[in-house]
Tab-separated table of C-alpha atoms in Angstrom:
chain	number	residue	atom	x	y	z
A	1194	ASP	CA	36.158	22.554	-12.717
A	1195	ILE	CA	36.811	20.943	-15.740
A	1196	VAL	CA	38.741	23.380	-18.374
A	1197	MET	CA	38.158	23.040	-21.952
A	1198	THR	CA	40.868	23.972	-24.521
A	1199	GLN	CA	40.713	24.404	-28.382
A	1200	SER	CA	42.868	24.410	-31.371
A	1201	PRO	CA	43.547	26.297	-33.345
A	1202	ASP	CA	42.145	29.573	-32.619
A	1203	SER	CA	41.114	30.202	-36.075
A	1204	LEU	CA	41.510	28.559	-39.357
A	1205	ALA	CA	41.107	29.143	-42.886
A	1206	VAL	CA	39.988	26.396	-45.559
A	1207	SER	CA	39.289	26.411	-49.197
A	1208	LEU	CA	35.658	25.431	-50.106
A	1209	GLY	CA	35.471	21.773	-50.514
A	1210	GLU	CA	38.617	21.082	-48.282
A	1211	ARG	CA	38.641	19.572	-44.897
A	1212	ALA	CA	38.548	21.432	-41.659
A	1213	THR	CA	39.735	20.017	-38.567
A	1214	ILE	CA	39.239	21.363	-34.670
A	1215	ASN	CA	40.705	19.832	-31.633
A	1216	CYS	CA	39.275	20.099	-28.252
A	1217	LYS	CA	40.875	18.957	-25.111
A	1218	SER	CA	39.147	18.621	-21.456
A	1219	SER	CA	41.159	19.015	-18.154
A	1220	GLN	CA	40.095	15.614	-16.945
A	1221	SER	CA	38.309	12.588	-18.713
A	1222	VAL	CA	34.685	13.465	-19.479
A	1223	LEU	CA	34.071	9.592	-20.256
A	1224	TYR	CA	31.367	8.212	-17.700
A	1225	SER	CA	32.325	4.543	-17.322
A	1226	SER	CA	28.849	3.421	-16.455
A	1227	ASN	CA	27.416	3.817	-19.651
A	1228	ASN	CA	30.863	4.403	-21.717
A	1229	LYS	CA	29.263	7.960	-23.180
A	1230	ASN	CA	31.440	10.895	-23.553
A	1231	TYR	CA	29.603	14.075	-22.039
A	1232	LEU	CA	31.049	16.373	-24.916
A	1233	ALA	CA	29.276	18.573	-27.511
A	1234	TRP	CA	30.099	20.529	-30.470
A	1235	TYR	CA	28.625	23.937	-31.093
A	1236	GLN	CA	28.275	26.094	-34.167
A	1237	GLN	CA	27.552	29.872	-33.728
A	1238	LYS	CA	27.669	32.422	-36.790
A	1239	PRO	CA	27.424	36.209	-35.971
A	1240	GLY	CA	24.313	37.988	-34.400
A	1241	GLN	CA	22.735	34.175	-33.742
A	1242	PRO	CA	22.533	31.814	-30.562
A	1243	PRO	CA	24.972	28.605	-30.747
A	1244	LYS	CA	23.269	25.555	-32.929
A	1245	LEU	CA	23.899	22.029	-31.203
A	1246	LEU	CA	25.934	20.298	-33.827
A	1247	ILE	CA	27.301	16.829	-32.035
A	1248	TYR	CA	26.473	15.415	-28.667
A	1249	TRP	CA	27.811	12.119	-26.739
A	1250	ALA	CA	31.209	13.335	-29.044
A	1251	SER	CA	30.146	11.517	-32.001
A	1252	THR	CA	26.027	11.684	-32.365
A	1253	ARG	CA	24.985	14.391	-35.005
A	1254	GLU	CA	21.854	16.474	-34.141
A	1255	SER	CA	19.029	15.920	-36.220
A	1256	GLY	CA	19.294	17.888	-39.367
A	1257	VAL	CA	22.946	18.577	-38.992
A	1258	PRO	CA	24.594	17.884	-42.389
A	1259	ASP	CA	26.818	14.425	-42.594
A	1260	ARG	CA	29.733	16.387	-43.662
A	1261	PHE	CA	30.197	17.367	-39.542
A	1262	SER	CA	31.412	14.549	-37.733
A	1263	GLY	CA	32.801	14.199	-34.394
A	1264	SER	CA	35.427	11.593	-32.784
A	1265	GLY	CA	37.639	11.336	-29.672
A	1266	SER	CA	37.118	9.657	-26.154
A	1267	GLY	CA	38.151	10.859	-22.598
A	1268	THR	CA	40.021	14.134	-22.734
A	1269	ASP	CA	40.788	14.396	-26.605
A	1270	PHE	CA	38.113	15.459	-29.371
A	1271	THR	CA	37.756	16.396	-32.919
A	1272	LEU	CA	35.171	17.953	-34.924
A	1273	THR	CA	35.533	17.761	-38.597
A	1274	ILE	CA	33.774	19.195	-41.460
A	1275	SER	CA	34.846	16.800	-44.657
A	1276	SER	CA	33.949	19.495	-47.446
A	1277	LEU	CA	33.677	23.183	-46.011
A	1278	GLN	CA	30.635	25.032	-47.635
A	1279	ALA	CA	30.486	28.843	-47.458
A	1280	GLU	CA	27.493	28.537	-44.838
A	1281	ASP	CA	30.194	26.763	-42.517
A	1282	VAL	CA	31.701	29.751	-41.658
A	1283	ALA	CA	31.153	30.228	-38.025
A	1284	VAL	CA	32.884	30.174	-34.740
A	1285	TYR	CA	32.368	26.580	-33.206
A	1286	TYR	CA	32.697	25.646	-29.521
A	1287	CYS	CA	33.087	22.502	-27.944
A	1288	GLN	CA	31.438	21.853	-24.362
A	1289	GLN	CA	31.915	19.171	-21.443
A	1290	TYR	CA	28.642	18.328	-19.717
A	1291	TYR	CA	30.172	15.986	-17.292
A	1292	SER	CA	29.901	18.033	-14.538
A	1293	THR	CA	29.397	21.720	-13.958
A	1294	PRO	CA	29.149	22.692	-17.944
A	1295	SER	CA	32.077	24.521	-19.564
A	1296	PHE	CA	32.942	25.531	-22.966
A	1297	GLY	CA	35.800	25.899	-24.801
A	1298	PRO	CA	37.336	29.465	-25.976
A	1299	GLY	CA	35.844	28.724	-29.705
A	1300	THR	CA	37.563	28.357	-32.938
A	1301	LYS	CA	36.771	30.549	-36.014
A	1302	VAL	CA	36.440	29.112	-39.324
A	1303	ASP	CA	36.808	31.023	-42.491
A	1304	ILE	CA	37.179	30.454	-46.258
A	1305	LYS	CA	40.666	31.024	-47.700
B	703	GLN	CA	7.699	24.230	-32.587
B	704	VAL	CA	9.927	24.062	-30.092
B	705	GLN	CA	11.205	27.412	-29.131
B	706	LEU	CA	12.412	29.648	-26.228
B	707	VAL	CA	11.641	33.536	-26.451
B	708	GLN	CA	13.350	35.727	-24.590
B	709	SER	CA	12.667	39.501	-23.429
B	710	GLY	CA	14.167	42.390	-25.016
B	711	ALA	CA	17.392	44.615	-24.647
B	712	GLU	CA	18.260	46.367	-21.324
B	713	VAL	CA	20.214	49.178	-20.420
B	714	LYS	CA	21.110	49.440	-16.782
B	715	LYS	CA	23.401	51.527	-14.379
B	716	PRO	CA	26.170	50.224	-12.379
B	717	GLY	CA	25.019	48.606	-9.097
B	718	ALA	CA	21.347	48.159	-10.411
B	719	SER	CA	19.709	44.671	-11.134
B	720	VAL	CA	18.073	43.077	-14.184
B	721	LYS	CA	15.776	40.079	-14.723
B	722	VAL	CA	15.600	38.459	-18.160
B	723	SER	CA	12.675	36.123	-18.943
B	724	CYS	CA	12.431	33.347	-21.243
B	725	LYS	CA	9.318	31.691	-22.382
B	726	ALA	CA	8.997	28.097	-23.240
B	727	SER	CA	6.875	26.475	-25.906
B	728	GLY	CA	6.198	23.376	-27.968
B	729	TYR	CA	7.248	20.870	-25.267
B	730	THR	CA	6.680	20.328	-21.660
B	731	PHE	CA	8.059	22.612	-19.836
B	732	THR	CA	8.511	20.929	-16.288
B	733	SER	CA	10.194	17.930	-18.194
B	734	TYR	CA	13.456	19.576	-18.610
B	735	GLY	CA	16.056	22.172	-16.940
B	736	ILE	CA	16.998	25.542	-18.254
B	737	SER	CA	20.407	26.900	-18.368
B	738	TRP	CA	21.454	30.639	-18.571
B	739	VAL	CA	24.675	31.386	-20.838
B	740	ARG	CA	26.126	34.810	-21.034
B	741	GLN	CA	28.511	35.978	-23.847
B	742	ALA	CA	30.334	39.439	-23.681
B	743	PRO	CA	31.120	41.212	-26.620
B	744	GLY	CA	33.402	39.645	-29.057
B	745	GLN	CA	34.282	36.740	-26.295
B	746	GLY	CA	33.259	33.145	-25.766
B	747	LEU	CA	30.407	31.442	-23.949
B	748	GLU	CA	30.118	31.564	-20.168
B	749	TRP	CA	27.454	29.213	-18.345
B	750	MET	CA	25.970	30.786	-15.696
B	751	GLY	CA	23.846	28.110	-13.923
B	752	TRP	CA	20.752	25.897	-14.583
B	753	ILE	CA	17.354	25.639	-12.848
B	754	SER	CA	15.172	22.501	-12.904
B	755	ALA	CA	11.666	23.641	-14.033
B	756	TYR	CA	10.291	20.475	-12.481
B	757	ASN	CA	11.126	21.288	-8.671
B	758	GLY	CA	13.039	24.758	-8.786
B	759	ASN	CA	16.280	23.121	-7.898
B	760	THR	CA	19.158	25.497	-8.977
B	761	ASN	CA	22.965	25.181	-9.532
B	762	TYR	CA	24.927	28.446	-10.010
B	763	ALA	CA	28.350	28.930	-11.338
B	764	GLN	CA	30.514	29.963	-8.417
B	765	LYS	CA	32.060	33.101	-9.677
B	766	LEU	CA	28.117	34.518	-9.516
B	767	GLN	CA	27.027	32.836	-6.197
B	768	GLY	CA	25.309	35.871	-4.428
B	769	ARG	CA	24.469	37.836	-7.389
B	770	VAL	CA	22.353	35.555	-9.522
B	771	THR	CA	18.814	33.882	-9.062
B	772	MET	CA	17.044	31.822	-11.286
B	773	THR	CA	13.284	30.945	-10.871
B	774	THR	CA	10.690	29.483	-13.186
B	775	ASP	CA	6.924	30.238	-13.281
B	776	THR	CA	5.191	26.664	-14.593
B	777	SER	CA	1.946	28.430	-15.117
B	778	THR	CA	3.385	30.414	-18.057
B	779	SER	CA	6.213	28.132	-19.110
B	780	THR	CA	8.695	30.743	-18.197
B	781	ALA	CA	12.297	30.957	-16.627
B	782	TYR	CA	13.878	33.987	-15.343
B	783	MET	CA	17.408	35.242	-14.532
B	784	GLU	CA	18.130	38.004	-11.831
B	785	LEU	CA	21.645	39.360	-11.853
B	786	ARG	CA	22.287	42.061	-9.077
B	787	SER	CA	24.974	44.434	-8.237
B	788	LEU	CA	25.347	44.912	-12.159
B	789	ARG	CA	29.111	46.153	-13.251
B	790	SER	CA	30.531	47.038	-16.543
B	791	ASP	CA	31.859	43.331	-16.978
B	792	ASP	CA	28.409	42.088	-17.060
B	793	THR	CA	27.685	43.658	-20.438
B	794	ALA	CA	27.016	40.632	-22.450
B	795	VAL	CA	24.434	38.678	-24.639
B	796	TYR	CA	22.417	36.438	-22.167
B	797	TYR	CA	20.989	33.353	-23.675
B	798	CYS	CA	18.763	30.744	-22.142
B	799	ALA	CA	19.209	27.088	-23.211
B	800	GLY	CA	17.271	23.740	-22.759
B	801	GLU	CA	18.316	20.364	-23.066
B	802	THR	CA	14.957	18.581	-24.256
B	803	GLY	CA	16.965	15.762	-26.067
B	804	SER	CA	18.283	12.389	-25.034
B	805	SER	CA	21.777	14.045	-23.713
B	806	ASP	CA	22.295	16.957	-21.397
B	807	ALA	CA	23.438	19.066	-24.305
B	808	PHE	CA	21.834	22.384	-25.038
B	809	ASP	CA	19.557	21.621	-28.129
B	810	ILE	CA	17.426	24.572	-27.804
B	811	TRP	CA	18.161	28.229	-27.269
B	812	GLY	CA	16.725	31.591	-26.759
B	813	GLN	CA	17.459	34.377	-29.336
B	814	GLY	CA	19.311	36.422	-26.581
B	815	THR	CA	19.176	39.388	-24.468
B	816	MET	CA	21.610	42.206	-24.651
B	817	VAL	CA	22.184	43.465	-21.466
B	818	THR	CA	24.050	46.715	-21.366
B	819	VAL	CA	25.724	48.166	-18.132
B	820	SER	CA	26.715	51.666	-18.321
B	821	SER	CA	26.899	54.696	-16.366
């Protein structure tokens, strides 16, 4: 099974500043035949189900603000919130769907 | 609109079984699969398994093999997840999730069903 790790566990960022979350997979999630990374990012607010933000490591889901961006390939990935807004306070999870799906442990984002 | 609506909260005793439903609407149910994901209080997300709504094929997480069964009723566009021999550490919010987009990421989620296992 592919194990996902995230760093940091939590971070506090001032409004309007950049937030960066890292995600690492125990093996590559890049499928060579289509050159796609089977990696997604989700946002979860208290009392709500997760919401898909990014898939294929860097493709924003419809309706997701463009301050959210994903990057990386192979085993190392990053979610960036370019200018943190109050409504972005949440826990963020990465997930691989290259094989049996697995999630990272989550990163809590707060306002400084 | 595309949505998944789950059944209500359950309280069960250790050793009992629970069956959670997930009714899909707004899309062709049999064109996609449904996964089940659970989240213990204050914890992260754990994938439990997947069922094809097209042919009923299943893939369960190894740690739940033998205790979980996922089924669908295509006549009502409803997926079910049954978990048996409940233990206190099965206490969690259970979500159904679907991948109706162009990838296998979970783009639609049910609202969640709280299952509490307590004597």
